[in-house]
Amino acid sequence: TKTACNRLQSAQYKFFKYLGGQTFMSESTNVKEIKVVTADPSAIGLFGLAIVTLVAATQKLGWTDGVGLVIPWAIFLGGLAQIYASILDAKHNNTFGTTAFGAYGLFWLGVAMTWFMQAGVFGDGFVVDANQTATMYVGYLVLSLFLTIGALETNKVLFFIFVLIDFLFIGLSLSTFGIMEHGMHLLAAWAELFVAILSLYGAGANVLNKHFGFEFLPVGKPFGIIKKPTAAAQTKTSRA
């Protein structure tokens, strides 16, 4: 029986060889990885954040009037530029950058839509409750606090940008809820202005450091506070 089985397998092999099956059977599947080089989008993302916060801060501080000419920068730089940076960061497998730029990009698109609604662009049939906007600010504050923790191990410029964003959302949340309205409005305004200044520096530093191939403008090393547990520590924790 064993001999008959071997003869059958041999006959099948010869048949496949005759049909050209030898090549099919002997060739191994080659998997090729294609690496697509994508530039670091941090500069364009930070620049978008810088310009929209700079213009918006001038309105909050009373240096300019109205939000009519803030809206274009909210849509194109605060919104689309940061979303574009988020998409590129996703290609870099950078969860932190994807989340930060994507969330803040959508934030500014939402803010622009809010201003349109308050101006009656979509009609007067909407009931506008500022507490809903304040609740959204609280949600963004929570996200920003998480991102601030992550920025501890990125660089110091980015960390202080997030700290200022935290104060911005604290001021926006409380002032919109009507709590210490004037003082919290000023807190938000000045925090936003310094977000713009630091983001401009961060964008410039990112461009020049990448362009020259070394740290031409310092951005500060990570704090080194949060460290990945060693394998021994992880094993000890799992056993406990």
Short mmCIF file of C-alpha atoms in Angstrom, two decimals:
data_model
loop_
_atom_site.label_atom_id
_atom_site.label_comp_id
_atom_site.label_asym_id
_atom_site.label_seq_id
_atom_site.Cartn_x
_atom_site.Cartn_y
_atom_site.Cartn_z
CA THR A 1 0.00 0.00 0.00
CA LYS A 2 2.84 2.36 0.89
CA THR A 3 4.56 1.56 -2.42
CA ALA A 4 1.37 2.23 -4.35
CA CYS A 5 0.95 5.57 -2.56
CA ASN A 6 4.51 6.61 -3.40
CA ARG A 7 3.95 5.68 -7.04
CA LEU A 8 0.78 7.74 -7.12
CA GLN A 9 2.57 10.78 -5.66
CA SER A 10 5.39 10.34 -8.17
CA ALA A 11 2.89 10.17 -11.02
CA GLN A 12 1.15 13.32 -9.77
CA TYR A 13 4.48 15.13 -9.51
CA LYS A 14 5.42 14.17 -13.09
CA PHE A 15 2.01 15.27 -14.30
CA PHE A 16 2.33 18.69 -12.62
CA LYS A 17 5.87 18.99 -13.97
CA TYR A 18 4.60 18.28 -17.45
CA LEU A 19 1.99 21.02 -17.07
CA GLY A 20 4.56 23.48 -15.79
CA GLY A 21 3.49 22.93 -12.23
CA GLN A 22 7.07 22.45 -11.07
CA THR A 23 7.61 26.17 -11.19
CA PHE A 24 4.37 26.75 -9.35
CA MET A 25 5.25 24.26 -6.66
CA SER A 26 8.87 25.23 -6.18
CA GLU A 27 8.68 29.01 -6.22
CA SER A 28 8.29 30.62 -2.81
CA THR A 29 6.12 33.68 -2.27
CA ASN A 30 8.24 36.84 -2.01
CA VAL A 31 6.84 39.60 0.16
CA LYS A 32 8.19 43.05 -0.66
CA GLU A 33 7.85 46.03 1.65
CA ILE A 34 7.64 49.40 -0.06
CA LYS A 35 8.66 52.29 2.14
CA VAL A 36 7.04 55.61 1.28
CA VAL A 37 9.10 58.52 2.59
CA THR A 38 6.91 61.23 4.09
CA ALA A 39 8.19 64.51 5.50
CA ASP A 40 7.67 65.35 9.17
CA PRO A 41 4.40 67.34 9.27
CA SER A 42 5.03 68.92 12.68
CA ALA A 43 6.06 72.28 11.23
CA ILE A 44 2.97 72.83 9.09
CA GLY A 45 0.74 71.61 11.92
CA LEU A 46 2.33 73.94 14.48
CA PHE A 47 2.26 76.82 12.00
CA GLY A 48 -1.46 76.30 11.44
CA LEU A 49 -2.02 76.31 15.20
CA ALA A 50 0.18 79.39 15.61
CA ILE A 51 -1.59 81.57 13.07
CA VAL A 52 -5.14 80.80 14.13
CA THR A 53 -4.37 81.28 17.83
CA LEU A 54 -2.46 84.50 17.11
CA VAL A 55 -5.38 86.04 15.22
CA ALA A 56 -7.98 84.73 17.68
CA ALA A 57 -5.98 86.04 20.65
CA THR A 58 -5.96 89.56 19.22
CA GLN A 59 -9.75 89.45 19.15
CA LYS A 60 -10.01 88.14 22.73
CA LEU A 61 -7.61 90.81 23.99
CA GLY A 62 -9.61 93.55 22.26
CA TRP A 63 -6.82 94.48 19.86
CA THR A 64 -9.07 93.63 16.89
CA ASP A 65 -12.84 93.52 16.45
CA GLY A 66 -15.13 90.65 15.51
CA VAL A 67 -14.41 87.13 14.29
CA GLY A 68 -15.29 87.62 10.62
CA LEU A 69 -11.66 87.58 9.52
CA VAL A 70 -10.67 84.97 12.08
CA ILE A 71 -12.90 82.40 10.38
CA PRO A 72 -10.72 81.91 7.25
CA TRP A 73 -7.66 81.13 9.37
CA ALA A 74 -9.74 78.89 11.63
CA ILE A 75 -10.84 76.85 8.60
CA PHE A 76 -7.68 76.73 6.50
CA LEU A 77 -4.84 76.87 9.02
CA GLY A 78 -6.40 75.91 12.34
CA GLY A 79 -8.52 73.25 10.66
CA LEU A 80 -7.25 71.91 7.35
CA ALA A 81 -3.51 72.41 7.97
CA GLN A 82 -3.65 70.50 11.24
CA ILE A 83 -5.82 67.74 9.77
CA TYR A 84 -3.31 67.42 6.92
CA ALA A 85 -0.52 67.12 9.50
CA SER A 86 -2.59 64.51 11.34
CA ILE A 87 -2.94 62.39 8.18
CA LEU A 88 0.80 62.52 7.52
CA ASP A 89 1.57 61.64 11.14
CA ALA A 90 -0.71 58.62 10.76
CA LYS A 91 1.53 57.47 7.90
CA HIS A 92 4.47 57.82 10.30
CA ASN A 93 2.58 55.59 12.76
CA ASN A 94 2.70 58.51 15.19
CA THR A 95 -0.38 58.10 17.37
CA PHE A 96 0.43 61.17 19.48
CA GLY A 97 0.78 63.55 16.53
CA THR A 98 -2.20 62.04 14.70
CA THR A 99 -4.44 62.52 17.73
CA ALA A 100 -3.22 66.00 18.66
CA PHE A 101 -3.30 67.57 15.20
CA GLY A 102 -6.49 65.75 14.24
CA ALA A 103 -8.38 66.71 17.40
CA TYR A 104 -7.33 70.38 17.31
CA GLY A 105 -7.90 70.62 13.57
CA LEU A 106 -11.48 69.41 14.00
CA PHE A 107 -11.83 71.77 16.97
CA TRP A 108 -11.13 74.81 14.84
CA LEU A 109 -13.50 73.65 12.11
CA GLY A 110 -16.16 73.29 14.80
CA VAL A 111 -15.38 76.74 16.19
CA ALA A 112 -15.72 78.26 12.71
CA MET A 113 -19.08 76.52 12.31
CA THR A 114 -20.16 77.87 15.71
CA TRP A 115 -19.31 81.41 14.66
CA PHE A 116 -21.29 80.94 11.44
CA MET A 117 -24.32 79.77 13.44
CA GLN A 118 -24.04 82.65 15.91
CA ALA A 119 -23.93 85.05 12.96
CA GLY A 120 -27.16 83.58 11.58
CA VAL A 121 -25.56 82.25 8.39
CA PHE A 122 -27.71 79.10 8.57
CA GLY A 123 -30.85 80.94 9.63
CA ASP A 124 -32.36 82.01 12.93
CA GLY A 125 -34.10 78.76 13.80
CA PHE A 126 -31.30 77.40 16.00
CA VAL A 127 -31.43 77.53 19.77
CA VAL A 128 -27.92 78.55 20.85
CA ASP A 129 -26.95 77.45 24.36
CA ALA A 130 -23.45 78.55 25.38
CA ASN A 131 -23.31 75.82 28.03
CA GLN A 132 -23.04 73.25 25.24
CA THR A 133 -19.93 75.00 23.94
CA ALA A 134 -18.53 75.19 27.48
CA THR A 135 -19.07 71.44 27.89
CA MET A 136 -17.11 70.85 24.70
CA TYR A 137 -14.27 72.97 26.10
CA VAL A 138 -14.20 70.75 29.20
CA GLY A 139 -13.91 67.67 27.00
CA TYR A 140 -11.00 69.20 25.11
CA LEU A 141 -9.38 70.16 28.40
CA VAL A 142 -9.41 66.51 29.47
CA LEU A 143 -7.82 65.43 26.18
CA SER A 144 -5.23 68.20 26.43
CA LEU A 145 -4.23 67.07 29.91
CA PHE A 146 -3.54 63.57 28.57
CA LEU A 147 -1.55 65.04 25.68
CA THR A 148 0.41 67.21 28.12
CA ILE A 149 1.54 64.06 29.92
CA GLY A 150 2.62 62.58 26.59
CA ALA A 151 4.50 65.76 25.67
CA LEU A 152 6.71 65.32 28.74
CA GLU A 153 8.73 62.81 26.74
CA THR A 154 8.65 64.67 23.42
CA ASN A 155 10.39 68.02 23.86
CA LYS A 156 10.11 71.00 26.18
CA VAL A 157 8.73 73.44 23.60
CA LEU A 158 5.85 71.10 22.82
CA PHE A 159 5.25 70.42 26.50
CA PHE A 160 4.86 74.12 27.34
CA ILE A 161 2.59 74.58 24.32
CA PHE A 162 0.29 71.95 25.79
CA VAL A 163 0.48 73.51 29.27
CA LEU A 164 -0.68 76.80 27.75
CA ILE A 165 -3.42 74.99 25.83
CA ASP A 166 -4.57 73.55 29.16
CA PHE A 167 -4.86 77.07 30.60
CA LEU A 168 -6.61 78.18 27.42
CA PHE A 169 -9.32 75.54 27.84
CA ILE A 170 -9.63 76.24 31.58
CA GLY A 171 -10.25 79.90 30.77
CA LEU A 172 -12.64 79.13 27.91
CA SER A 173 -14.61 76.58 29.95
CA LEU A 174 -15.11 78.74 33.05
CA SER A 175 -15.74 82.00 31.19
CA THR A 176 -18.31 80.34 28.91
CA PHE A 177 -20.06 78.83 31.95
CA GLY A 178 -20.12 82.37 33.41
CA ILE A 179 -17.70 81.60 36.25
CA MET A 180 -15.29 84.50 36.95
CA GLU A 181 -16.08 85.48 33.39
CA HIS A 182 -13.80 88.49 32.94
CA GLY A 183 -10.76 86.99 34.64
CA MET A 184 -11.10 83.61 32.88
CA HIS A 185 -11.57 85.37 29.55
CA LEU A 186 -8.27 87.19 30.07
CA LEU A 187 -6.58 83.93 31.11
CA ALA A 188 -7.76 82.30 27.90
CA ALA A 189 -6.67 85.30 25.80
CA TRP A 190 -3.13 85.52 27.16
CA ALA A 191 -2.68 81.74 27.15
CA GLU A 192 -3.77 81.68 23.50
CA LEU A 193 -1.32 84.43 22.59
CA PHE A 194 1.59 82.54 24.14
CA VAL A 195 0.44 79.33 22.44
CA ALA A 196 0.82 81.22 19.17
CA ILE A 197 4.29 82.53 20.02
CA LEU A 198 5.65 79.16 21.16
CA SER A 199 4.03 77.37 18.20
CA LEU A 200 5.66 79.79 15.77
CA TYR A 201 9.02 79.07 17.37
CA GLY A 202 8.33 75.32 17.32
CA ALA A 203 7.38 75.41 13.63
CA GLY A 204 10.50 77.38 12.72
CA ALA A 205 12.75 75.16 14.80
CA ASN A 206 11.30 72.04 13.23
CA VAL A 207 11.86 73.32 9.69
CA LEU A 208 15.42 74.49 10.25
CA ASN A 209 16.49 71.49 12.33
CA LYS A 210 15.21 69.08 9.67
CA HIS A 211 16.67 71.21 6.88
CA PHE A 212 20.17 71.44 8.34
CA GLY A 213 20.19 67.95 9.80
CA PHE A 214 21.10 69.02 13.32
CA GLU A 215 19.57 70.99 16.19
CA PHE A 216 19.99 74.51 14.85
CA LEU A 217 17.33 75.88 17.21
CA PRO A 218 16.92 74.13 20.58
CA VAL A 219 13.55 72.67 21.47
CA GLY A 220 14.61 71.06 24.75
CA LYS A 221 15.14 67.42 25.52
CA PRO A 222 12.42 65.20 27.01
CA PHE A 223 12.09 65.44 30.77
CA GLY A 224 12.91 61.77 31.28
CA ILE A 225 10.29 61.40 33.99
CA ILE A 226 8.22 58.63 32.41
CA LYS A 227 10.29 55.56 31.59
CA LYS A 228 9.30 52.24 30.11
CA PRO A 229 9.38 49.46 32.74
CA THR A 230 12.15 46.89 32.32
CA ALA A 231 11.32 43.28 31.46
CA ALA A 232 12.16 42.23 35.01
CA ALA A 233 9.82 44.83 36.47
CA GLN A 234 7.01 43.80 34.12
CA THR A 235 7.47 40.14 35.11
CA LYS A 236 7.41 41.05 38.80
CA THR A 237 4.24 43.09 38.34
CA SER A 238 2.48 40.32 36.42
CA ARG A 239 3.34 37.79 39.12
CA ALA A 240 2.01 40.08 41.83
#
